[in-house]
mmCIF file with all atom_site columns, C-alpha atoms in Angstrom:
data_model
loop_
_atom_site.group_PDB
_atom_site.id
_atom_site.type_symbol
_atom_site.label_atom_id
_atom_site.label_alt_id
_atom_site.label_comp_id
_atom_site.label_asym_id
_atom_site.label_entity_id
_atom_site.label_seq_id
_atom_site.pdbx_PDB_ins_code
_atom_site.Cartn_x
_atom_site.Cartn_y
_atom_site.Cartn_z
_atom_site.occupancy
_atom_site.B_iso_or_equiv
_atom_site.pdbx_formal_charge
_atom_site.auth_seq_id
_atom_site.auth_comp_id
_atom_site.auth_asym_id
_atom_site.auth_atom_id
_atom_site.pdbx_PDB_model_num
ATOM 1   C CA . UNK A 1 1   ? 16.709  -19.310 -4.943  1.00 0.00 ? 543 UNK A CA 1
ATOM 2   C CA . UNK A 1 2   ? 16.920  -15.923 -6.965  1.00 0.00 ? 544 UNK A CA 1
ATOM 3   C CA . UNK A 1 3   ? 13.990  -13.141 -7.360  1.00 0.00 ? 545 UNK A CA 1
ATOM 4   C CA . UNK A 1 4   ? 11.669  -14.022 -10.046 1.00 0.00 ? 546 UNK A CA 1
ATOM 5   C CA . UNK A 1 5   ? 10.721  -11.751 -13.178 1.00 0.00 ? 547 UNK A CA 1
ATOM 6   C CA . UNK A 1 6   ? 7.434   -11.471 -11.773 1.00 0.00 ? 548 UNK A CA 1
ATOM 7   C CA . UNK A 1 7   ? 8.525   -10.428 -8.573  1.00 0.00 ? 549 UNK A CA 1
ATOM 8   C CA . UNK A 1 8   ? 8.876   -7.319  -6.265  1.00 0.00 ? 550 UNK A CA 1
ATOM 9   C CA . UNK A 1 9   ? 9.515   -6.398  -2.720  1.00 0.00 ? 551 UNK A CA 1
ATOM 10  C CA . UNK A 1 10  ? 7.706   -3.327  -1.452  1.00 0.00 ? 552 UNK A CA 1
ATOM 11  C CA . UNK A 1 11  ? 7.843   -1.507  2.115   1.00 0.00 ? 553 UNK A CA 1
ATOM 12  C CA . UNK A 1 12  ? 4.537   -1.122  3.463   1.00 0.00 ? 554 UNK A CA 1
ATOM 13  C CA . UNK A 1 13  ? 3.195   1.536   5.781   1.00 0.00 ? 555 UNK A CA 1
ATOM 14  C CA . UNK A 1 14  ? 1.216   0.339   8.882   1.00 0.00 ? 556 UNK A CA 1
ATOM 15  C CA . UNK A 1 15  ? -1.288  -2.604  7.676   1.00 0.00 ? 557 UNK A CA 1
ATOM 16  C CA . UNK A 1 16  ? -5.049  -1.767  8.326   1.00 0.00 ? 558 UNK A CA 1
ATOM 17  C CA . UNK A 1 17  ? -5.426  -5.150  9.839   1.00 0.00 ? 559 UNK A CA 1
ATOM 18  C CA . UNK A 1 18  ? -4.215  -8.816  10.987  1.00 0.00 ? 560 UNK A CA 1
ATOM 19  C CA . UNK A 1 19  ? -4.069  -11.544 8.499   1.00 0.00 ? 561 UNK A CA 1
ATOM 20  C CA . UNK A 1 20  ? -2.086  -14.644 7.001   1.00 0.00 ? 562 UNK A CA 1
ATOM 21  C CA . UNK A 1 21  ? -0.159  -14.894 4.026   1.00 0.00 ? 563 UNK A CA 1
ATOM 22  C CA . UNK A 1 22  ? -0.078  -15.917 1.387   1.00 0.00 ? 564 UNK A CA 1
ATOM 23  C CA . UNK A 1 23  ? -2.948  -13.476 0.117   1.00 0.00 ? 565 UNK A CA 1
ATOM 24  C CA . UNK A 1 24  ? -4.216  -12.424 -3.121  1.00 0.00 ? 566 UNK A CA 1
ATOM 25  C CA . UNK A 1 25  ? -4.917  -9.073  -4.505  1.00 0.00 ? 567 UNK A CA 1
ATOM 26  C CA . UNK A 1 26  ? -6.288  -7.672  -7.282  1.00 0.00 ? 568 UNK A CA 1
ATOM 27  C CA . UNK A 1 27  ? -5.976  -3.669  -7.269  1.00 0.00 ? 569 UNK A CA 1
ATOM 28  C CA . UNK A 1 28  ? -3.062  -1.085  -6.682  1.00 0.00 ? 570 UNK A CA 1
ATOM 29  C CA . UNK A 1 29  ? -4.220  2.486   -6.575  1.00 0.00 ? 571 UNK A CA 1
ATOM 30  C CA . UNK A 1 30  ? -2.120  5.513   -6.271  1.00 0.00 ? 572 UNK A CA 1
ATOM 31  C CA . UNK A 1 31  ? -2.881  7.428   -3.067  1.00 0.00 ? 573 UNK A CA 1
ATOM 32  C CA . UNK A 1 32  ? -2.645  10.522  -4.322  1.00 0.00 ? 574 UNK A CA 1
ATOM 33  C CA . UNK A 1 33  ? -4.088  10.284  -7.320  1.00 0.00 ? 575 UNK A CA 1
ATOM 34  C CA . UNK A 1 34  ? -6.759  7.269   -7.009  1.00 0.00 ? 576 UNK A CA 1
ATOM 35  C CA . UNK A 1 35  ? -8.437  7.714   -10.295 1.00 0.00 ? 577 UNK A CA 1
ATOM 36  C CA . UNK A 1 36  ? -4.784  6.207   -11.586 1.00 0.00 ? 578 UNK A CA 1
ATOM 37  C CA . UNK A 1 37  ? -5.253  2.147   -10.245 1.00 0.00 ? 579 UNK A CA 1
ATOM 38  C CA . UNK A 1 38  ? -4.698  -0.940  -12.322 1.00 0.00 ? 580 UNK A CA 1
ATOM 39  C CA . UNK A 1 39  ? -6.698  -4.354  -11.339 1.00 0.00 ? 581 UNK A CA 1
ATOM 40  C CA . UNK A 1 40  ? -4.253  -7.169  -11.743 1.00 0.00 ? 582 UNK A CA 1
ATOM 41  C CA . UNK A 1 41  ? -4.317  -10.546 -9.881  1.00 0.00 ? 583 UNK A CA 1
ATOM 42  C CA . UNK A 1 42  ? -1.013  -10.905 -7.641  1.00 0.00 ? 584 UNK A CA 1
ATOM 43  C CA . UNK A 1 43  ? -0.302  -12.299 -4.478  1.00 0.00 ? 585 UNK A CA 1
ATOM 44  C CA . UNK A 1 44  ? 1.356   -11.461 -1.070  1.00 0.00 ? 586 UNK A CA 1
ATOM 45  C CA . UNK A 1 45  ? 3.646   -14.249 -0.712  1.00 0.00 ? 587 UNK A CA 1
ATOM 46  C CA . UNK A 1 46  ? 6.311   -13.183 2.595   1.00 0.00 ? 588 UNK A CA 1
ATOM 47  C CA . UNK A 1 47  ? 6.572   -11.012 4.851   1.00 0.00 ? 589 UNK A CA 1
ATOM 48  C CA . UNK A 1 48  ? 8.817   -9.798  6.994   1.00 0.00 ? 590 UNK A CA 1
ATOM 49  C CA . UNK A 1 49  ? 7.587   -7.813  10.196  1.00 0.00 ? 591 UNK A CA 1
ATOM 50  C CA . UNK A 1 50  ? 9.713   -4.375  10.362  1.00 0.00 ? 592 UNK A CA 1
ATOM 51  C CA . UNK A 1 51  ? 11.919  -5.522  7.914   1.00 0.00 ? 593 UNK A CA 1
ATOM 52  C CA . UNK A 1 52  ? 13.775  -7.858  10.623  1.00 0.00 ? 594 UNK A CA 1
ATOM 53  C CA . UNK A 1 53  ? 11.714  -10.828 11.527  1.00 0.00 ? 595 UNK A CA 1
ATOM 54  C CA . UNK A 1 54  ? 10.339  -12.950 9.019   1.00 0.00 ? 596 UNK A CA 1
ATOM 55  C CA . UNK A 1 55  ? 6.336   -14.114 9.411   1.00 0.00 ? 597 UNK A CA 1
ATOM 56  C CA . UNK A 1 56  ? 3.772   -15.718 7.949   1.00 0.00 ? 598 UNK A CA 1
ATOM 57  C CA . UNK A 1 57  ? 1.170   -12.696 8.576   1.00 0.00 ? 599 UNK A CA 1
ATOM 58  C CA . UNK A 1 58  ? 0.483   -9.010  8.433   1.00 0.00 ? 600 UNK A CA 1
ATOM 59  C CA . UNK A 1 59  ? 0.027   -7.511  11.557  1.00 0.00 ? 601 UNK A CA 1
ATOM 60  C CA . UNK A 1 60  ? -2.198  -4.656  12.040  1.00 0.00 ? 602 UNK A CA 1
ATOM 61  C CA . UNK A 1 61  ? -0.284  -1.202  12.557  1.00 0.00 ? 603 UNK A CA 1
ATOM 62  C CA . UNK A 1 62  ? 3.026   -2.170  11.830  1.00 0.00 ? 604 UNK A CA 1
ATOM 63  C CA . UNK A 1 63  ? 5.059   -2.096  8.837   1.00 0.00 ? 605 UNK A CA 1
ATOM 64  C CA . UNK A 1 64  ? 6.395   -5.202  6.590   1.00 0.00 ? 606 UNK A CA 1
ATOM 65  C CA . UNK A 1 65  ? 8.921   -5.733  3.816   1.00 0.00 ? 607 UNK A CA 1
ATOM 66  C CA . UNK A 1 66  ? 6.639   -7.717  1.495   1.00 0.00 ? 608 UNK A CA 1
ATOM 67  C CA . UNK A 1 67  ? 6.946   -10.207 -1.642  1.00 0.00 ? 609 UNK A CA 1
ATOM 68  C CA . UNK A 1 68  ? 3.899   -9.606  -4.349  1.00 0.00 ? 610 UNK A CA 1
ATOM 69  C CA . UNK A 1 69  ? 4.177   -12.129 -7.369  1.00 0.00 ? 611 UNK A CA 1
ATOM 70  C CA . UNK A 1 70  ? 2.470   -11.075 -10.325 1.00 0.00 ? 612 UNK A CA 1
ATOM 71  C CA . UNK A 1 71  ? 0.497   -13.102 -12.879 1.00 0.00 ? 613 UNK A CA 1
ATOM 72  C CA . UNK A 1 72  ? 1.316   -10.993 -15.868 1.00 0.00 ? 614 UNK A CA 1
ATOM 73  C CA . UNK A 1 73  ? 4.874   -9.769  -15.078 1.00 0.00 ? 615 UNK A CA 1
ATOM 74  C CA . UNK A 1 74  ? 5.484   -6.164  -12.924 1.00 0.00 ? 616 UNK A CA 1
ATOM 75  C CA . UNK A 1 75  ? 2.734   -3.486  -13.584 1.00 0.00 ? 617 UNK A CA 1
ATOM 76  C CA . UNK A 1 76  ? 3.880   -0.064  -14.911 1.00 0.00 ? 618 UNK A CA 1
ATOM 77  C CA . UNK A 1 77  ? 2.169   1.329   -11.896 1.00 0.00 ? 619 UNK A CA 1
ATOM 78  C CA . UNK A 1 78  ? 4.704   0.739   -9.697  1.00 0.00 ? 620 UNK A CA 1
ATOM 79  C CA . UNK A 1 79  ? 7.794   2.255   -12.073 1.00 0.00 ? 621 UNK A CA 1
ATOM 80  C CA . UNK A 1 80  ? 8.897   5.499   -9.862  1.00 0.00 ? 622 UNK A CA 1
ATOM 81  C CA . UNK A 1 81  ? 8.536   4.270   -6.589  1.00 0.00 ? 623 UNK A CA 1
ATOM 82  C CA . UNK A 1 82  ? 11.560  5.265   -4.261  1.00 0.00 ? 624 UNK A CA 1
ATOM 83  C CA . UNK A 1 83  ? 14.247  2.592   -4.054  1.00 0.00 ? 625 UNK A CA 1
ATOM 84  C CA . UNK A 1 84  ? 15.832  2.414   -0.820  1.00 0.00 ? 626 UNK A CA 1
ATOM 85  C CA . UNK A 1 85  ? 19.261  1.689   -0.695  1.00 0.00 ? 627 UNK A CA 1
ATOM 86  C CA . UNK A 1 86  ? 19.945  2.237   3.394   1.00 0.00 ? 628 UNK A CA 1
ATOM 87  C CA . UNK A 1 87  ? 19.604  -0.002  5.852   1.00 0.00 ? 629 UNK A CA 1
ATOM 88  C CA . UNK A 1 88  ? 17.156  2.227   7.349   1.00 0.00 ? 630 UNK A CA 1
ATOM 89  C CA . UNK A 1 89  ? 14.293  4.401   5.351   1.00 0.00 ? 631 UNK A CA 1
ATOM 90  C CA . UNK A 1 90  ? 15.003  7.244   3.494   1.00 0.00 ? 632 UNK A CA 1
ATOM 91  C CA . UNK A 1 91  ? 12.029  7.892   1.588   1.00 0.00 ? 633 UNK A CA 1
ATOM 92  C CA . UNK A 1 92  ? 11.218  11.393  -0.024  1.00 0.00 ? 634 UNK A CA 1
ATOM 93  C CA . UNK A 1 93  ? 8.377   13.183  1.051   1.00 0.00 ? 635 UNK A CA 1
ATOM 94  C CA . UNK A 1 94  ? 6.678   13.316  -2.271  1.00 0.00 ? 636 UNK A CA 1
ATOM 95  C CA . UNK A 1 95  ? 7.202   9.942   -3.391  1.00 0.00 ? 637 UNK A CA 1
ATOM 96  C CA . UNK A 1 96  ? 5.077   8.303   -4.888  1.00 0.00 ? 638 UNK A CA 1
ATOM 97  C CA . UNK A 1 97  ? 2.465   5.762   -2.721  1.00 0.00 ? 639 UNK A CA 1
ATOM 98  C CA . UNK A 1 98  ? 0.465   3.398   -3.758  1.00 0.00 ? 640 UNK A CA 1
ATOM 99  C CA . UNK A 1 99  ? -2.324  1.233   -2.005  1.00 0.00 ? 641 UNK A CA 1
ATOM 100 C CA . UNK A 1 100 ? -3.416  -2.516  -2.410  1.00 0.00 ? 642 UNK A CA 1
ATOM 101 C CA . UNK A 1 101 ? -6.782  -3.990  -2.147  1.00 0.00 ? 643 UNK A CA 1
ATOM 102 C CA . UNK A 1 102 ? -9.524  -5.911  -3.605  1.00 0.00 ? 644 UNK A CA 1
ATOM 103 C CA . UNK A 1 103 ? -11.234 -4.450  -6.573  1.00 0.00 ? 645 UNK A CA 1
ATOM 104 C CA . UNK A 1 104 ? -14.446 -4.872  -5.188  1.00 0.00 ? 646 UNK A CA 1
ATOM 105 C CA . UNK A 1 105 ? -13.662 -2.998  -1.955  1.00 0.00 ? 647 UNK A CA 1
ATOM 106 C CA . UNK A 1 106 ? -11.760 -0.050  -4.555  1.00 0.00 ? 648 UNK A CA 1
ATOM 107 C CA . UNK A 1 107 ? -14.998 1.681   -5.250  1.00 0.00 ? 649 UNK A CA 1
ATOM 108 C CA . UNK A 1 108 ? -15.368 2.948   -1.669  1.00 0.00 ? 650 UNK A CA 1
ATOM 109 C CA . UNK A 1 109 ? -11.395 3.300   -1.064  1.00 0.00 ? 651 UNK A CA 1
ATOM 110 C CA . UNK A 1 110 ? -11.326 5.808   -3.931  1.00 0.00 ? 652 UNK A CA 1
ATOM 111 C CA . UNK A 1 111 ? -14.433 7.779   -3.157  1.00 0.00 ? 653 UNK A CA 1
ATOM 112 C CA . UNK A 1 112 ? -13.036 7.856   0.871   1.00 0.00 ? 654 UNK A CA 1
ATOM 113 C CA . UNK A 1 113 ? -9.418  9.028   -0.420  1.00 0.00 ? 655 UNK A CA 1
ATOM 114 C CA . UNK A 1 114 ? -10.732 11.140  -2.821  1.00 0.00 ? 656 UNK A CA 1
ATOM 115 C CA . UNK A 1 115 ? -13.014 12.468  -0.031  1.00 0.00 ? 657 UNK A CA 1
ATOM 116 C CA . UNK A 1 116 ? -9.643  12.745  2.306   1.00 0.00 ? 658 UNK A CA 1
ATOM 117 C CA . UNK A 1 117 ? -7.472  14.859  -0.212  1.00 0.00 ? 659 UNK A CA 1
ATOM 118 C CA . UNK A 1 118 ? -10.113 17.474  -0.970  1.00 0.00 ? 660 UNK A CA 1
ATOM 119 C CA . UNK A 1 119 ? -10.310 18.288  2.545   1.00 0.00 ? 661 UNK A CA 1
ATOM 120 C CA . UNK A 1 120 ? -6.212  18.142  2.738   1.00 0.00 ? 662 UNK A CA 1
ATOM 121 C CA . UNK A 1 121 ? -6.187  20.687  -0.096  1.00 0.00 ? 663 UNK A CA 1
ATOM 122 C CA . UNK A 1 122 ? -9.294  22.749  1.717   1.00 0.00 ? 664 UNK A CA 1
ATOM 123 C CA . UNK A 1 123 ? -7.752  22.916  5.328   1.00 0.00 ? 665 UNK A CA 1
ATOM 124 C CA . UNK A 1 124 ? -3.747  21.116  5.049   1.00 0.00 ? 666 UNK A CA 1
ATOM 125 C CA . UNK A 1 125 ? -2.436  19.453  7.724   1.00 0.00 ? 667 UNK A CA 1
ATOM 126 C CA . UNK A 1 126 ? -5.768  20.104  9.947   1.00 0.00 ? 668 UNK A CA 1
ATOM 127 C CA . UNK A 1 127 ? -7.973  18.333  7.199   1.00 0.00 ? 669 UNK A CA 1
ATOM 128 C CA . UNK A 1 128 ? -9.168  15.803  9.699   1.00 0.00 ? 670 UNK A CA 1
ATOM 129 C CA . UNK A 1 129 ? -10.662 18.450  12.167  1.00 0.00 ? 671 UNK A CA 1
ATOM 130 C CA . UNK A 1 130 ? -13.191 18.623  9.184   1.00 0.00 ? 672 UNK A CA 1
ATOM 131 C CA . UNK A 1 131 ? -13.688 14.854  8.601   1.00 0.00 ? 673 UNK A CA 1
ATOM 132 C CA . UNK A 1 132 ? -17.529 14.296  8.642   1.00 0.00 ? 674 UNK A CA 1
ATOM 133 C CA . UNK A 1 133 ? -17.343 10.470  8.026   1.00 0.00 ? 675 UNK A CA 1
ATOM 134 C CA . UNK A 1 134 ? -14.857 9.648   10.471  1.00 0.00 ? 676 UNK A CA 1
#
């Protein structure tokens, strides 16, 4: 079976927590710029754990290849993200990122990552030193 229209695999960063697939979403946010987010209904449909085993979760602090199925076809919000063509990552710096979450959780996600790059443009790579809410 062939990749759907309404499909796309993404590498993920270290998952916030433990949890079962398939899963529905409803937001994607750009972390750098969080006032640029789109709520569409999708769903986490595979995994696979570190890109080399295959599972039917997410596990907390590690990093998955993942399958999202959209409702309404790929959203513009993800054109420009770095396509990796290696076997092992080669992502730029400054590409683009982009986070996934509920939409009724994205109110405080934005106002904490908006709170987290002010104090990375304040104080750089020290920024947490200054974190009051951590």
């Amino acid at each position: 079976m062939g990749k759907k229209d309404n499909e796309i695999a993404l590498f993920t960063l270290y998952a916030y927590a433990d949890f079962k697939i398939p899963k529905e979403f409803d937001c994607i946010f750009d972390l750098d710029n969080p006032s640029n987010f789109v709520f569409e209904n999708f769903k986490l449909t595979q995994s696979i754990y570190e890109c080399w085993y295959p599972m039917d979760s997410i596990e907390d602090g590690h990093e998955h290849l993942c399958i999202f199925e959209f409702e309404n076809g790929i959203p513009e919000i993800l054109i420009g993200l770095h396509i990796a063509k290696a076997k092992f990552s080669n992502v730029p710096k400054e590409s683009k990122r982009l986070g996934i979450c509920q939409s009724k959780d994205f109110d405080e996600i934005r106002k904490r990552t908006e709170y987290t790059l002010g104090l990375k443009e304040k104080y750089g790579t020290e920024w947490w030193r200054y974190d009051d809410e951590a």
